[in-house]
Coordinates of C-alpha atoms and ligand atoms in Angstrom, one line a residue:
M1 CA 14.2 1.6 -32.5
P2 CA 11.8 1.7 -35.7
V3 CA 12.1 -2.0 -37.1
R4 CA 11.0 -3.0 -40.8
P5 CA 9.6 -6.2 -40.3
E6 CA 10.3 -7.4 -43.4
K7 CA 14.0 -6.4 -43.0
T8 CA 15.0 -7.7 -39.8
K9 CA 16.1 -11.5 -38.9
F10 CA 15.3 -11.0 -35.1
K11 CA 12.2 -12.1 -34.5
T12 CA 10.4 -14.6 -32.2
E13 CA 6.6 -15.9 -31.9
V14 CA 4.9 -15.4 -28.4
R15 CA 1.6 -16.8 -28.1
G16 CA 0.7 -16.5 -31.8
R17 CA 1.8 -13.0 -32.3
V18 CA 5.4 -12.2 -33.8
Y19 CA 7.6 -9.7 -32.2
Y20 CA 10.3 -8.1 -34.1
F21 CA 13.7 -6.5 -33.2
C22 CA 16.7 -4.7 -34.4
S23 CA 19.4 -6.7 -32.8
E24 CA 19.5 -10.1 -30.6
Y25 CA 20.2 -7.8 -27.6
C26 CA 17.1 -6.1 -28.1
K27 CA 15.2 -9.3 -28.3
R28 CA 16.6 -10.5 -25.3
R29 CA 16.3 -7.3 -23.1
F30 CA 12.4 -7.6 -24.2
F31 CA 11.9 -10.8 -22.4
E32 CA 14.6 -10.5 -19.6
R33 CA 14.7 -6.8 -18.6
P34 CA 13.6 -6.4 -15.0
R35 CA 10.0 -5.4 -14.9
I36 CA 7.6 -3.7 -12.4
A37 CA 4.6 -5.8 -11.7
Y38 CA 1.8 -3.5 -10.9
F39 CA -1.0 -5.1 -8.9
S40 CA -4.5 -4.0 -8.7
M41 CA -8.0 -5.5 -7.7
E42 CA -9.5 -3.3 -11.0
V43 CA -8.3 -2.2 -14.1
G44 CA -9.9 -0.2 -16.4
I45 CA -8.6 -0.6 -19.5
K46 CA -11.7 -0.1 -21.7
S47 CA -15.5 -0.1 -21.4
E48 CA -15.9 -3.6 -22.9
I49 CA -14.1 -4.7 -20.5
P50 CA -15.9 -4.2 -17.1
T51 CA -13.2 -5.0 -14.2
Y52 CA -13.7 -1.8 -12.5
S53 CA -15.7 0.0 -10.4
G54 CA -14.5 3.6 -10.4
G55 CA -11.6 5.8 -10.3
L56 CA -9.2 3.1 -8.4
G57 CA -9.7 0.9 -11.6
V58 CA -9.8 3.9 -14.0
L59 CA -6.3 5.1 -12.4
A60 CA -4.8 1.4 -12.8
G61 CA -5.7 1.5 -16.7
D62 CA -4.3 4.9 -17.0
T63 CA -1.0 4.1 -15.3
I64 CA -0.9 1.0 -17.9
R65 CA -1.6 3.3 -20.7
S66 CA 0.9 5.9 -19.8
S67 CA 3.5 3.5 -18.9
A68 CA 3.1 1.6 -22.4
D69 CA 3.2 5.4 -24.0
L70 CA 6.6 5.8 -22.3
R71 CA 7.9 2.5 -22.5
V72 CA 8.3 1.7 -18.7
P73 CA 8.5 -1.9 -18.7
L74 CA 5.4 -2.6 -16.4
T75 CA 3.1 -5.7 -16.1
A76 CA 0.1 -5.5 -14.7
V77 CA -1.8 -8.1 -12.4
T78 CA -5.6 -8.1 -11.7
L79 CA -8.5 -10.6 -11.3
V80 CA -10.7 -11.5 -14.2
S81 CA -14.1 -10.9 -12.9
R82 CA -15.9 -12.4 -15.6
K83 CA -19.3 -11.1 -14.2
G84 CA -17.9 -7.5 -13.8
Y85 CA -18.9 -5.2 -11.3
L86 CA -22.4 -4.6 -12.2
K87 CA -24.8 -3.4 -15.0
Q88 CA -27.0 -0.5 -13.8
K89 CA -30.7 -0.1 -14.7
L90 CA -32.8 2.5 -13.1
T91 CA -36.2 2.6 -12.6
E92 CA -38.9 5.4 -13.1
E93 CA -38.4 5.9 -9.1
G94 CA -34.7 6.1 -9.6
E95 CA -34.5 2.4 -7.8
Q96 CA -31.3 0.8 -9.1
L97 CA -31.6 -2.6 -10.5
E98 CA -28.5 -4.6 -10.9
Y99 CA -27.5 -7.5 -13.3
P100 CA -23.9 -9.0 -14.0
D101 CA -22.0 -7.6 -16.5
E102 CA -20.6 -10.7 -18.1
W103 CA -18.0 -10.5 -20.4
D104 CA -16.2 -13.1 -22.7
P105 CA -12.0 -12.9 -22.0
S106 CA -11.6 -15.0 -24.9
K107 CA -12.6 -12.3 -27.3
Y108 CA -10.1 -9.7 -26.0
M109 CA -7.0 -11.9 -24.8
S110 CA -5.4 -15.3 -24.5
L111 CA -5.4 -17.9 -22.0
L112 CA -1.6 -18.9 -21.0
P113 CA -0.6 -22.5 -20.5
Q114 CA 0.4 -22.0 -17.1
T115 CA -1.4 -22.4 -14.0
V116 CA -0.2 -22.0 -10.5
R117 CA -1.7 -23.0 -7.3
V118 CA -2.8 -21.5 -4.2
R119 CA -4.1 -22.8 -0.8
I120 CA -7.6 -21.5 0.0
D121 CA -9.9 -22.9 2.8
G122 CA -7.9 -26.1 2.8
R123 CA -8.2 -27.1 -0.9
E124 CA -5.6 -26.5 -3.8
V125 CA -7.1 -23.9 -6.0
K126 CA -5.7 -23.7 -9.5
V127 CA -5.3 -20.2 -10.9
G128 CA -5.0 -19.7 -14.5
A129 CA -4.3 -16.4 -16.3
W130 CA -5.4 -14.6 -19.4
I131 CA -2.9 -12.2 -21.4
Y132 CA -3.8 -9.0 -22.5
E133 CA -1.8 -6.8 -24.7
H134 CA -2.0 -3.1 -24.3
Q135 CA -0.4 -1.7 -27.1
S136 CA 0.4 1.9 -27.5
V137 CA 0.9 3.9 -30.8
T138 CA 4.4 4.7 -30.0
G139 CA 5.2 1.3 -30.1
G140 CA 5.3 0.1 -26.4
V141 CA 3.6 -2.7 -24.8
V142 CA 2.3 -3.3 -21.5
F143 CA 0.7 -6.9 -20.6
I144 CA -2.1 -7.0 -18.2
L145 CA -2.6 -10.7 -16.4
F146 CA -6.3 -11.3 -15.7
L147 CA -6.1 -14.1 -13.1
D148 CA -8.8 -16.6 -13.4
T149 CA -10.0 -19.6 -10.8
D150 CA -12.8 -20.6 -13.4
I151 CA -10.4 -23.9 -14.2
E152 CA -11.7 -27.4 -14.9
G153 CA -10.6 -29.5 -11.6
N154 CA -11.5 -26.6 -9.1
A155 CA -14.4 -27.1 -6.9
P156 CA -17.5 -25.4 -8.0
E157 CA -17.3 -23.0 -5.4
D158 CA -13.8 -22.1 -6.1
R159 CA -14.3 -21.7 -9.7
R160 CA -16.7 -18.6 -8.8
I161 CA -13.8 -16.6 -6.8
T162 CA -12.8 -14.6 -9.8
D163 CA -16.6 -13.7 -10.6
V164 CA -17.5 -10.5 -9.2
L165 CA -15.3 -7.5 -8.5
Y166 CA -16.3 -6.6 -4.8
G167 CA -19.0 -9.1 -4.9
G168 CA -20.0 -11.2 -2.0
D169 CA -18.8 -11.3 1.8
E170 CA -15.7 -10.7 3.5
R171 CA -14.9 -14.3 3.2
Y172 CA -15.2 -13.9 -0.8
R173 CA -13.3 -10.6 -0.8
L174 CA -10.5 -12.4 1.4
K175 CA -10.3 -15.6 -1.2
Q176 CA -10.0 -13.1 -4.0
E177 CA -7.2 -10.9 -2.2
I178 CA -5.5 -14.4 -1.6
V179 CA -5.6 -15.0 -5.5
L180 CA -4.6 -11.7 -6.6
G181 CA -1.8 -11.5 -4.0
I182 CA -0.2 -14.9 -3.6
G183 CA -1.5 -16.3 -6.9
G184 CA -0.3 -13.1 -8.5
V185 CA 3.4 -13.7 -7.5
R186 CA 3.3 -17.2 -8.2
M187 CA 2.1 -16.8 -11.8
L188 CA 4.6 -14.3 -12.4
K189 CA 7.3 -16.8 -11.3
A190 CA 5.7 -19.5 -13.7
L191 CA 6.1 -17.2 -16.4
D192 CA 9.7 -16.3 -15.7
V193 CA 9.0 -12.5 -15.3
N194 CA 11.9 -10.8 -13.8
V195 CA 10.4 -8.6 -11.3
A196 CA 12.0 -5.4 -10.1
K197 CA 9.4 -4.2 -7.8
Y198 CA 5.9 -5.0 -6.9
H199 CA 3.7 -2.3 -6.9
M200 CA 0.8 -2.6 -4.7
N201 CA -2.2 0.0 -6.0
E202 CA -4.2 -0.1 -2.8
G203 CA -4.0 -2.9 -0.1
H204 CA -6.0 -5.4 -1.7
S205 CA -2.9 -7.1 -3.1
S206 CA -0.9 -6.9 0.2
L207 CA -0.8 -10.6 0.9
L208 CA 1.8 -10.5 -1.9
T209 CA 4.4 -9.5 1.0
L210 CA 3.8 -12.9 2.6
E211 CA 4.6 -14.7 -0.4
L212 CA 7.7 -12.8 -1.0
L213 CA 8.8 -13.3 2.5
K214 CA 8.3 -16.9 1.8
E215 CA 10.6 -16.6 -1.3
N216 CA 13.4 -14.8 0.6
D217 CA 13.8 -16.5 3.8
M218 CA 11.8 -14.3 5.8
D219 CA 14.3 -11.7 5.0
E220 CA 12.2 -8.4 5.5
D221 CA 14.7 -5.9 4.2
K222 CA 15.0 -7.7 0.9
V223 CA 11.0 -7.6 0.6
K224 CA 11.0 -4.1 1.6
N225 CA 13.2 -3.2 -1.4
L226 CA 10.9 -5.1 -3.8
C227 CA 7.5 -3.6 -2.7
V228 CA 6.2 -0.1 -3.6
F229 CA 2.6 1.0 -1.9
T230 CA 0.2 3.0 -2.9
T231 CA -2.8 3.9 -0.4
H232 CA -6.1 5.8 -1.8
T233 CA -7.8 5.8 1.6
P234 CA -8.0 8.5 3.7
V235 CA -10.1 7.0 6.6
E236 CA -9.1 3.8 8.8
A237 CA -12.4 2.5 8.9
A238 CA -12.4 2.2 4.9
F239 CA -9.2 -0.2 5.2
D240 CA -9.6 -3.8 4.1
K241 CA -9.3 -5.7 7.6
F242 CA -10.1 -9.3 8.5
S243 CA -10.3 -11.3 11.8
Y244 CA -7.5 -13.8 12.3
D245 CA -9.8 -16.5 12.7
L246 CA -10.9 -16.1 8.9
V247 CA -7.5 -15.5 7.9
Q248 CA -6.2 -19.0 9.4
E249 CA -9.2 -20.5 8.2
L250 CA -8.6 -19.8 4.6
L251 CA -5.1 -19.1 4.6
G252 CA -4.0 -22.1 6.8
D253 CA -0.6 -22.2 8.5
E254 CA 1.5 -21.6 5.4
Y255 CA 2.6 -17.9 7.0
P256 CA 3.5 -17.8 10.1
L257 CA 0.4 -16.1 12.5
E258 CA 3.2 -14.2 14.6
V259 CA 4.5 -12.9 11.3
L260 CA 1.4 -11.7 10.1
K261 CA 0.4 -10.4 13.3
R262 CA 3.5 -8.3 13.5
H263 CA 3.2 -6.6 10.2
G264 CA -0.8 -6.8 9.8
G265 CA -1.9 -5.7 13.2
Q266 CA -2.4 -7.6 16.5
D267 CA -6.5 -7.4 16.5
R268 CA -7.2 -7.9 12.8
L269 CA -5.3 -8.5 9.5
N270 CA -5.1 -4.5 8.2
M271 CA -4.0 -4.7 4.6
T272 CA -3.2 -1.3 4.5
L273 CA -0.8 -1.7 7.4
L274 CA 0.9 -5.2 5.9
A275 CA 1.5 -3.2 2.7
L276 CA 2.9 -0.2 4.7
N277 CA 5.1 -2.3 7.1
L278 CA 6.6 -4.0 4.2
S279 CA 7.2 -1.6 1.5
K280 CA 10.3 0.8 1.4
Y281 CA 8.2 3.3 -0.6
T282 CA 4.5 4.4 0.2
N283 CA 2.7 7.5 -1.0
G284 CA -0.5 8.8 -0.9
V285 CA -2.2 10.0 -3.9
T286 CA -2.3 13.8 -3.2
K287 CA -0.5 16.2 -1.0
E288 CA -3.2 16.5 1.3
H289 CA -4.0 13.0 1.5
M290 CA -0.3 12.3 2.2
E291 CA -0.6 14.7 5.3
Y292 CA -3.7 12.6 6.2
S293 CA -1.8 9.4 5.8
R294 CA 1.3 10.7 8.1
K295 CA -1.4 11.3 10.5
L296 CA -3.2 8.0 10.3
F297 CA 0.2 6.3 10.9
P298 CA 2.7 8.3 12.8
G299 CA 6.1 7.6 12.4
Y300 CA 6.0 6.1 8.8
H301 CA 7.7 7.8 5.8
I302 CA 4.9 8.3 3.5
M303 CA 5.2 10.4 0.3
S304 CA 2.9 11.7 -2.2
V305 CA 2.6 11.6 -6.1
T306 CA -0.5 13.3 -7.2
N307 CA -2.6 11.3 -9.7
G308 CA -2.9 12.1 -12.9
V309 CA -5.4 11.0 -16.1
H310 CA -4.0 9.7 -19.5
S311 CA -4.2 12.9 -21.6
Y312 CA -4.9 11.3 -25.0
T313 CA -7.8 9.0 -23.4
W314 CA -9.4 11.6 -21.8
T315 CA -9.6 14.0 -24.3
S316 CA -12.2 14.5 -26.7
P317 CA -12.0 14.0 -30.7
Y318 CA -12.8 17.6 -30.9
F319 CA -9.7 18.8 -28.6
R320 CA -7.1 16.3 -30.1
H321 CA -7.7 17.4 -32.9
L322 CA -7.2 20.7 -32.4
F323 CA -4.4 20.2 -30.0
D324 CA -2.7 18.0 -32.9
R325 CA -3.0 21.0 -35.2
Y326 CA -1.5 23.6 -32.7
I327 CA 0.4 21.9 -30.4
P328 CA 2.2 18.6 -31.8
G329 CA 3.5 16.1 -29.7
W330 CA 1.0 17.0 -26.9
A331 CA 0.0 13.2 -26.1
N332 CA 3.1 12.0 -25.4
E333 CA 4.6 14.9 -23.8
P334 CA 1.2 16.6 -21.9
E335 CA 3.3 19.5 -20.4
L336 CA 3.1 21.1 -23.9
L337 CA -0.5 22.0 -23.1
V338 CA 1.1 25.0 -21.2
R339 CA 1.3 26.3 -24.8
V340 CA -2.6 26.1 -25.4
G341 CA -2.8 30.1 -25.5
I342 CA -1.3 29.7 -29.1
I343 CA -4.9 28.1 -30.0
P344 CA -7.3 31.0 -31.1
D345 CA -10.1 31.4 -28.7
E346 CA -13.2 30.9 -31.4
E347 CA -11.7 27.3 -32.4
L348 CA -11.4 26.6 -28.7
W349 CA -14.9 27.6 -28.0
E350 CA -16.2 25.7 -31.3
A351 CA -14.2 22.2 -30.1
H352 CA -16.2 22.8 -26.7
V353 CA -19.4 23.2 -28.6
K354 CA -19.2 20.2 -30.6
A355 CA -18.2 18.1 -27.5
K356 CA -21.3 19.4 -25.8
E357 CA -23.3 18.8 -28.4
A358 CA -22.3 15.4 -29.0
L359 CA -23.0 14.8 -25.2
L360 CA -26.6 16.3 -25.7
K361 CA -27.1 13.8 -28.4
F362 CA -26.2 11.1 -26.4
V363 CA -28.4 12.5 -23.4
K364 CA -31.3 12.5 -26.1
D365 CA -30.8 9.0 -27.1
E366 CA -30.5 7.8 -23.5
T367 CA -33.3 9.4 -21.9
G368 CA -35.5 11.3 -24.5
V369 CA -34.7 14.6 -23.0
E370 CA -33.7 17.5 -25.1
M371 CA -31.0 19.6 -23.4
E372 CA -30.2 23.0 -24.7
V373 CA -26.6 23.6 -26.1
D374 CA -26.7 27.3 -25.1
A375 CA -27.8 26.7 -21.9
L376 CA -25.2 26.3 -18.7
T377 CA -24.6 22.8 -18.1
L378 CA -23.3 21.1 -14.9
G379 CA -22.1 17.8 -14.8
F380 CA -22.1 15.4 -11.7
A381 CA -20.9 11.6 -12.3
R382 CA -19.2 9.6 -9.9
R383 CA -19.8 6.4 -7.6
A384 CA -22.9 6.7 -5.9
T385 CA -21.7 6.9 -2.5
S386 CA -22.4 9.3 0.4
Y387 CA -19.6 11.1 1.0
K388 CA -19.3 12.4 -2.5
R389 CA -22.7 14.4 -1.8
A390 CA -24.5 14.2 -5.0
T391 CA -27.6 16.0 -3.6
L392 CA -25.5 19.1 -2.1
I393 CA -26.9 21.2 -4.8
F394 CA -30.4 20.7 -3.8
S395 CA -30.0 21.6 -0.3
E396 CA -32.0 24.6 -0.8
I397 CA -34.4 24.5 -3.9
D398 CA -35.4 28.0 -3.7
K399 CA -32.3 29.4 -4.2
L400 CA -31.4 26.6 -7.1
R401 CA -34.5 28.0 -8.7
E402 CA -33.6 31.7 -8.0
L403 CA -30.4 31.4 -9.5
N404 CA -32.0 29.4 -12.8
G405 CA -34.3 32.6 -13.3
F406 CA -30.8 34.7 -13.3
G407 CA -29.5 32.1 -16.1
K408 CA -30.7 29.0 -17.0
I409 CA -28.8 25.7 -15.9
Q410 CA -29.3 22.2 -16.7
L411 CA -27.7 19.3 -14.7
V412 CA -26.6 15.8 -15.9
F413 CA -26.0 13.3 -13.3
A414 CA -24.5 9.7 -13.4
G415 CA -23.2 6.7 -11.0
K416 CA -23.5 3.4 -9.8
A417 CA -23.8 2.6 -6.2
H418 CA -22.4 -0.5 -5.1
P419 CA -25.2 -3.2 -4.2
R420 CA -24.6 -3.3 -0.6
D421 CA -24.5 0.5 -0.3
L422 CA -27.9 1.3 0.6
E423 CA -26.8 5.0 1.1
G424 CA -25.4 5.4 -2.2
K425 CA -28.7 4.0 -3.7
R426 CA -31.0 6.5 -1.5
T427 CA -29.0 9.3 -3.4
I428 CA -29.9 8.2 -6.8
K429 CA -33.7 7.9 -5.7
E430 CA -33.4 11.3 -4.2
I431 CA -32.0 13.1 -7.4
Y432 CA -35.0 11.6 -9.1
K433 CA -37.2 13.1 -6.5
Y434 CA -35.5 16.6 -7.3
M435 CA -35.7 15.7 -11.2
R436 CA -39.7 15.3 -10.4
M437 CA -40.0 18.4 -8.1
L438 CA -38.2 20.5 -10.7
K439 CA -39.7 19.5 -14.0
G440 CA -40.6 22.1 -16.4
E441 CA -38.1 24.3 -14.7
I442 CA -34.5 22.8 -14.6
K443 CA -33.4 20.1 -17.0
I444 CA -32.2 17.3 -14.9
V445 CA -31.2 14.0 -16.3
Y446 CA -29.5 10.8 -14.6
L447 CA -27.8 8.3 -17.2
E448 CA -27.8 4.8 -16.3
N449 CA -24.9 2.8 -16.1
Y450 CA -21.8 5.0 -15.8
N451 CA -18.7 3.6 -17.4
M452 CA -15.5 4.8 -18.8
E453 CA -17.2 5.8 -22.4
V454 CA -20.1 7.8 -20.7
A455 CA -17.3 9.4 -18.4
A456 CA -15.4 10.4 -21.5
K457 CA -18.5 12.0 -22.9
L458 CA -19.7 13.6 -19.8
T459 CA -16.4 15.1 -18.8
S460 CA -15.8 16.7 -22.1
G461 CA -19.6 17.7 -22.9
V462 CA -20.5 19.7 -19.9
D463 CA -19.3 23.3 -19.1
V464 CA -18.8 22.8 -15.4
W465 CA -17.7 19.8 -13.5
L466 CA -19.6 19.7 -10.1
N467 CA -17.6 18.1 -7.2
T468 CA -19.0 18.3 -3.7
P469 CA -17.4 15.6 -1.8
L470 CA -17.1 15.7 2.3
P471 CA -13.4 16.7 3.4
P472 CA -11.0 14.8 3.9
L473 CA -12.7 11.9 2.3
E474 CA -11.9 12.4 -1.5
A475 CA -8.0 11.3 -1.6
S476 CA -7.6 12.4 -4.9
G477 CA -10.4 12.3 -7.1
T478 CA -9.5 12.2 -10.9
S479 CA -12.6 12.9 -13.1
G480 CA -12.1 16.5 -12.7
M481 CA -8.7 16.0 -14.5
K482 CA -10.6 14.8 -17.1
A483 CA -12.7 17.8 -17.5
A484 CA -9.9 20.3 -17.4
H485 CA -8.3 18.3 -20.5
N486 CA -11.4 19.4 -22.5
G487 CA -11.6 23.2 -21.1
V488 CA -14.5 21.9 -18.8
I489 CA -14.3 24.3 -15.8
N490 CA -13.9 22.8 -12.1
F491 CA -16.2 24.1 -9.4
S492 CA -14.9 22.0 -6.7
V493 CA -14.9 21.3 -3.0
L494 CA -11.4 21.8 -1.9
D495 CA -10.4 18.5 -1.1
G496 CA -8.1 15.9 -3.0
W497 CA -6.5 16.9 -6.1
W498 CA -8.5 20.4 -6.6
I499 CA -6.4 21.8 -3.3
E500 CA -3.4 21.6 -5.7
G501 CA -5.2 22.3 -8.8
C502 CA -7.4 25.4 -7.7
I503 CA -6.4 29.1 -8.5
E504 CA -9.5 30.8 -7.3
G505 CA -11.3 32.5 -10.6
V506 CA -7.9 31.5 -12.6
T507 CA -8.2 27.7 -13.1
G508 CA -11.8 27.2 -12.0
W509 CA -13.7 28.0 -8.6
S510 CA -14.0 26.4 -5.2
I511 CA -16.7 25.4 -2.8
G512 CA -16.5 25.8 1.0
P513 CA -13.5 26.7 3.2
P514 CA -9.8 26.1 2.6
P515 CA -8.6 22.6 3.6
N516 CA -7.8 22.3 7.2
E517 CA -10.1 24.6 8.6
R518 CA -10.6 23.5 12.2
I519 CA -14.4 23.9 11.5
E520 CA -17.7 22.2 12.8
E521 CA -20.0 20.3 10.5
T522 CA -23.0 22.7 10.5
K523 CA -20.5 25.7 9.7
R524 CA -18.9 24.2 7.0
R525 CA -22.1 23.2 5.4
E526 CA -23.1 26.6 5.6
M527 CA -20.0 28.1 4.3
E528 CA -20.3 25.4 1.3
L529 CA -23.8 25.9 0.4
E530 CA -23.2 29.9 0.5
D531 CA -20.4 29.4 -2.3
L532 CA -22.6 27.0 -4.2
Y533 CA -25.4 29.3 -4.6
N534 CA -23.6 32.5 -4.7
K535 CA -20.9 31.6 -6.8
L536 CA -23.1 30.3 -9.5
K537 CA -25.3 33.2 -9.2
Y538 CA -22.6 36.3 -9.3
L539 CA -19.8 34.6 -11.1
I540 CA -20.4 31.5 -13.0
I541 CA -23.5 32.5 -14.7
P542 CA -23.0 36.0 -15.5
T543 CA -19.4 34.5 -16.8
F544 CA -20.7 32.3 -19.0
Y545 CA -23.6 34.3 -20.3
D546 CA -21.9 37.8 -20.6
R547 CA -18.6 37.7 -20.3
R548 CA -17.6 34.7 -22.9
D549 CA -14.0 36.1 -23.3
E550 CA -13.2 35.4 -19.7
W551 CA -15.2 32.3 -20.1
V552 CA -12.8 30.9 -22.8
N553 CA -9.9 32.2 -20.8
M554 CA -10.7 29.9 -17.9
M555 CA -11.1 27.2 -20.6
N556 CA -7.7 28.1 -21.7
N557 CA -6.4 27.8 -18.0
S558 CA -8.0 24.6 -17.3
I559 CA -5.8 23.1 -19.9
G560 CA -2.6 25.2 -19.7
K561 CA -2.4 25.1 -15.8
V562 CA -4.6 22.2 -14.5
A563 CA -4.5 19.0 -17.7
Y564 CA -0.6 19.8 -18.4
Y565 CA 0.1 19.0 -14.7
F566 CA -2.6 16.5 -13.8
N567 CA -2.1 13.6 -16.2
S568 CA -0.5 10.3 -16.0
H569 CA 2.4 10.8 -17.9
R570 CA 3.7 13.2 -15.3
M571 CA 2.7 10.8 -12.5
I572 CA 4.6 7.3 -14.2
R573 CA 7.5 9.4 -14.5
R574 CA 7.5 10.5 -10.8
Y575 CA 7.0 6.8 -9.8
V576 CA 9.9 5.8 -12.0
T577 CA 12.1 8.2 -10.5
E578 CA 10.9 8.3 -7.0
A579 CA 9.9 4.7 -6.1
Y580 CA 10.8 2.4 -9.1
L581 CA 14.4 3.7 -9.1
L582 CA 14.9 3.9 -5.3
Ligands
PLP601 C1 -12.7 8.8 -13.8 C2 -13.9 8.2 -13.4 C3 -14.0 7.7 -12.0 C4 -13.4 8.4 -10.9 O1 -13.9 9.7 -10.7 P1 -13.6 10.8 -9.3 O2 -14.5 12.0 -9.7 O3 -12.4 10.6 -9.1 O4 -14.7 10.0 -8.4 C5 -15.2 6.9 -11.8 N1 -15.7 5.9 -12.7 C6 -15.1 6.4 -13.9 C7 -16.1 5.4 -14.8 C8 -14.5 7.0 -14.5 O5 -14.2 7.2 -15.8

């Protein structure tokens, strides 16, 4: 209910901030109502807080943003990652140089007085928490707890546990997961948060189930009732696994090994399996990923909630303005984007051109390269890792040259490789090689230090968003959804979310065979390259240059048939009705 601060007598001060309420009842409810505790190793709440590496963290951020907008009582738990993930610089040759992305939590959040203890490697490690308040314009608030072990009294080694996101070896990783899962549950308890459900965003936090077992007299049903698990990985090899020797060495005997093995697997502790066995509700992040997960874990009840992106965050100022004028209320009810048809074509195109000009200016400032606003611009940006196949479009250079003769194209790339992902780093160098090879013919740039800010510019400023992962490895993917919010048209392999989003020639174009086609790798690649070059040459280039009406019609469909559904407001409402209220 709207409250006039000067009129209400129901208020309270928490951590130096005053909260106003309309009644004693509302005030009590704010503090005592049951909450969803949302655990995520990475959270992308904004570019200045670099505690994310890619889609998983951005999804967590979008979940938080939508929950705040919709006033879903959710509290997030993550690690403070004081040195971030990495800051990327690239040499002339495309060699990735990595620097710590250090940030100062005290600039954005406040340190809570409470600390809890976890046992790691035979030592008591103190865990503190920073509290960040994400405030929605609708009045909703979501708190994020950033757990921190850099606390006076901890051994120097332990103070570094919450430094680097996905840094160090597996020993370091397990320590982080102990802090996140076990430390997180203890911190919520110390803060008297009334937790209705623990939602594990990926398996990194699944040690929390052990702590919950302990709290609930080892009653597995009780714990299952408390837990919700979202898996994000479609391959067995990518699940976090730890040897029981290491687990015992670090965790000690606080939790019976027999229980761990029963739920987490006999050979090694599989974090996905542990979460799966102790959650009543488990979901994949697209329908296809659900099917895949069911095959990986036969006999388990696995559902799906297809990912979405936070509409307001990922819509450029130019389109926000347009939507505000023609579709008021769209930001908190993105379904309304289905009415995009009432926006005149010229205005839609104009907004797109402005977003494109803003991107090209950014490209010029960053790289010195002057791209052309009239040229068909393709974007490709995501974590640089091999299954995403950033270089697929360069597979047949002559064909690329040929279609560029048909209608000019230009390419914008970005993406960081994990420091230990040598193949990912090689991919960046290869793109640099092609950049040099095609110099003077096709304008290509690689933007440094891909982050949320760069992502917002890129996904709104290009004409076509290219996506060429190797199926079935892209469980969902979300950057194409950002593009769709800005009338940018997707051209993508049928994997992850695009299987649900693509209507060929209507919402965008597909690359390669339909999903689930039993096909050998060389044949698949052949079909993909054929689509990639032929559709560019015979469909995409001619539509862009010669049939602008048709192009704008597809931009319309990107918004009205894709963005209206693939947003995190729809996603979080489904989590509420299907998982949280279960
Ligand atoms: C949205 C986003 C991603 C996810 O991109 P995918 O296409 O889903 O891989 C990764 N990194 C950043 C910075 C993003 O904003």
